XYZ file of C-alpha atoms in Angstrom:
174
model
C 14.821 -6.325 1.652
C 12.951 -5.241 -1.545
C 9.704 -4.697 0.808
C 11.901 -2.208 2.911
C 13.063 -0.551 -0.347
C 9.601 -0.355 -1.897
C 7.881 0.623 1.469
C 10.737 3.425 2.401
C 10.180 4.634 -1.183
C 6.642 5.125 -1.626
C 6.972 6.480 2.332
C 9.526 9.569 1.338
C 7.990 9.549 -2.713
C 4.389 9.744 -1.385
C 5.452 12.509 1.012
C 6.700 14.716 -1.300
C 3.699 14.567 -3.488
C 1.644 15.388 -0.261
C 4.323 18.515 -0.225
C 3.422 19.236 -3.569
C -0.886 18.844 -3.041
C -0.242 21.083 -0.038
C 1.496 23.884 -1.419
C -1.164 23.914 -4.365
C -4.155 23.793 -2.359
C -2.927 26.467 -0.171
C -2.450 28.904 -3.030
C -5.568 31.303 -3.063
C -8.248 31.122 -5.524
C -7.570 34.953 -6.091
C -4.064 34.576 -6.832
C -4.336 31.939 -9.711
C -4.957 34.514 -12.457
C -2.947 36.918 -11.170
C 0.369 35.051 -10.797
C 1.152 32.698 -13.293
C 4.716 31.668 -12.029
C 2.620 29.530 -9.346
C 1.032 27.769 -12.468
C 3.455 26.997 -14.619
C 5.937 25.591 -12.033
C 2.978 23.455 -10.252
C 2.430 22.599 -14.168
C 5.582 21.536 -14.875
C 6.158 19.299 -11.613
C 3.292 17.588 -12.332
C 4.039 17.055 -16.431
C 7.181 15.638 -15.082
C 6.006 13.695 -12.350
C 4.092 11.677 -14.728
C 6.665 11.158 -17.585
C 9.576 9.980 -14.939
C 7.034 7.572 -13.859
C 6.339 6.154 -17.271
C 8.603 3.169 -16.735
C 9.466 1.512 -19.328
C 9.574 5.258 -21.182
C 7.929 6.039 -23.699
C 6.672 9.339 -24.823
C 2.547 9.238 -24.198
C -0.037 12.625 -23.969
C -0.066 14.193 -20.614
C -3.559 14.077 -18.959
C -3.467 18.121 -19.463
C -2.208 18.756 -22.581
C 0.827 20.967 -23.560
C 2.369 22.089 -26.966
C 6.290 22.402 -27.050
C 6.890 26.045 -28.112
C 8.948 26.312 -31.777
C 10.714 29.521 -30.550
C 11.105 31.789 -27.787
C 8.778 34.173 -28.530
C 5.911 31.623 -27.875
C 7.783 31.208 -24.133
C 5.535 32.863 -21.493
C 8.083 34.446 -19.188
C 7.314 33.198 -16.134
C 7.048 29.590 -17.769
C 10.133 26.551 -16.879
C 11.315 25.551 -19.918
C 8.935 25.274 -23.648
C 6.429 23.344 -22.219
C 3.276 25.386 -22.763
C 0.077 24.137 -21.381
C -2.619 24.465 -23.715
C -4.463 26.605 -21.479
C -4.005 27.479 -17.682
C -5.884 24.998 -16.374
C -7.473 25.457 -12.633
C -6.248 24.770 -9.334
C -8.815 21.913 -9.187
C -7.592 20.163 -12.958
C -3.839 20.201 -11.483
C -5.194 18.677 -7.950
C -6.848 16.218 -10.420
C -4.068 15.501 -12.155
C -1.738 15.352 -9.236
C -4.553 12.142 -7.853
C -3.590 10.298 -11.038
C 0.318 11.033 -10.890
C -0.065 9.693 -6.805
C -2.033 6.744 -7.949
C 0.466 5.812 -10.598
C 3.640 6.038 -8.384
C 2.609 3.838 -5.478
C 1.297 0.853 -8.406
C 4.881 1.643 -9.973
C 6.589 1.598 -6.716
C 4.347 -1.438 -5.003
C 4.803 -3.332 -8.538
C 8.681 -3.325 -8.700
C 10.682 -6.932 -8.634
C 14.325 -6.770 -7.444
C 15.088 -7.275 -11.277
C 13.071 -3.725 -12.398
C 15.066 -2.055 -10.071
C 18.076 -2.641 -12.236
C 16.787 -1.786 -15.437
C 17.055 1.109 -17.817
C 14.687 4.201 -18.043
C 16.142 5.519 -21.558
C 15.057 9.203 -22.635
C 14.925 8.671 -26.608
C 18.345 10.264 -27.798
C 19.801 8.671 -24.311
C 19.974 11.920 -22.548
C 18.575 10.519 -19.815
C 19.862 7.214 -18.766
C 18.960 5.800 -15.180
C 18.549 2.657 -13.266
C 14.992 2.616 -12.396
C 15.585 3.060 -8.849
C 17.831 5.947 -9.503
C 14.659 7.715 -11.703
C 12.495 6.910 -9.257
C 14.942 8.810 -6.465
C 15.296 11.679 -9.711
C 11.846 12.335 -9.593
C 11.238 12.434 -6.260
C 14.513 14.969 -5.891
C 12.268 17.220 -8.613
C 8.705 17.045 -6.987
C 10.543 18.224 -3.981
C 12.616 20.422 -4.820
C 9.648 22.051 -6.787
C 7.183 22.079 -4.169
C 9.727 24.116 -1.711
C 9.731 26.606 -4.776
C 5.604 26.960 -4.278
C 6.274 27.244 -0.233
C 8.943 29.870 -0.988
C 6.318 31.728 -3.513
C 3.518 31.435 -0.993
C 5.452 32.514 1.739
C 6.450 35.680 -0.155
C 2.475 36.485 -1.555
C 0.714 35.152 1.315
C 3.196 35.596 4.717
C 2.462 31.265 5.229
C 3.321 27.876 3.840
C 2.331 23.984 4.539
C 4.438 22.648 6.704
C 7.035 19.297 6.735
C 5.129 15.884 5.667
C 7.542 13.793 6.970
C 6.064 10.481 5.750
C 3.072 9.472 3.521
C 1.286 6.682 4.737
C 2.492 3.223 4.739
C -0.965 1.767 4.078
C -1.449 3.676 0.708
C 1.889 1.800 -0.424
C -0.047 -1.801 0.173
């Protein structure tokens, strides 16, 4: 049963990040400068992506750095939340970034024992307080739900979006 849990996982988990790679490679070179809504949300997915995956958590540097704004007047307005990116980094540096965040969910996913699936993932404070399973099904909720926001935005800019990835592949999972 865990191999059907762990395969089914990284299967629906994997797809979504191929959602997420899809939506940022098909955003136009010419468009990154101009539109920094794009950025920031891609940003943000990915900043995410990585910390819900730090199992057991534990607050560690993001592979692009970010500063957490004092005040609101250091918010950009088309930014999430008061995560600011040190720079805008390029399309390539999140497609980078988004390699590492793939390659560190399926070693999470093939590496869990029917015993991690039970345990806590613990924001400090406890605002956040999950089984892992039920972070790793969290995160994957947030990539997606994320990566339809970039299909939305590219629709609107561009008239197209990547389509449905119904499944990543089972191999990369092994």
């Amino acid at each position: 049963m865990l191999n059907t849990i762990k395969e089914s996982l990284w299967t629906q988990f994997g797809a979504s990040i191929d959602m997420l790679e899809n939506a940022i490679t098909s955003y136009p070179e010419d468009h990154w400068d101009n539109n920094r809504k794009f950025f920031y949300i891609a940003y943000h997915t990915l900043v995410f992506l990585d910390y819900y995956l730090t199992i057991p958590h534990k607050n560690q540097p993001a592979a692009l750095p970010f500063t957490l704004a004092a005040s609101e007047d250091e918010i950009d307005p088309d930014a999430l939340d008061d995560i600011m990116p040190d720079r805008i980094y390029s399309k390539k540096e999140l497609l980078g970034y988004l390699q590492l965040n793939r390659e560190k969910c399926r070693q999470v996913i093939t590496g869990l024992t029917q015993e991690q699936l039970g345990e806590r993932w613990i924001e400090d404070g406890g605002d956040m307080n999950y089984a892992v399973l039920e972070i790793l099904l969290y995160n994957m909720r947030h990539v997606q739900h994320h990566a339809a926001q970039l299909n939305m935005l590219l629709r609107r800019q561009i008239g197209s979006a990547p389509g449905w990835v119904s499944r990543a592949n089972v191999r990369s999972a092994e």
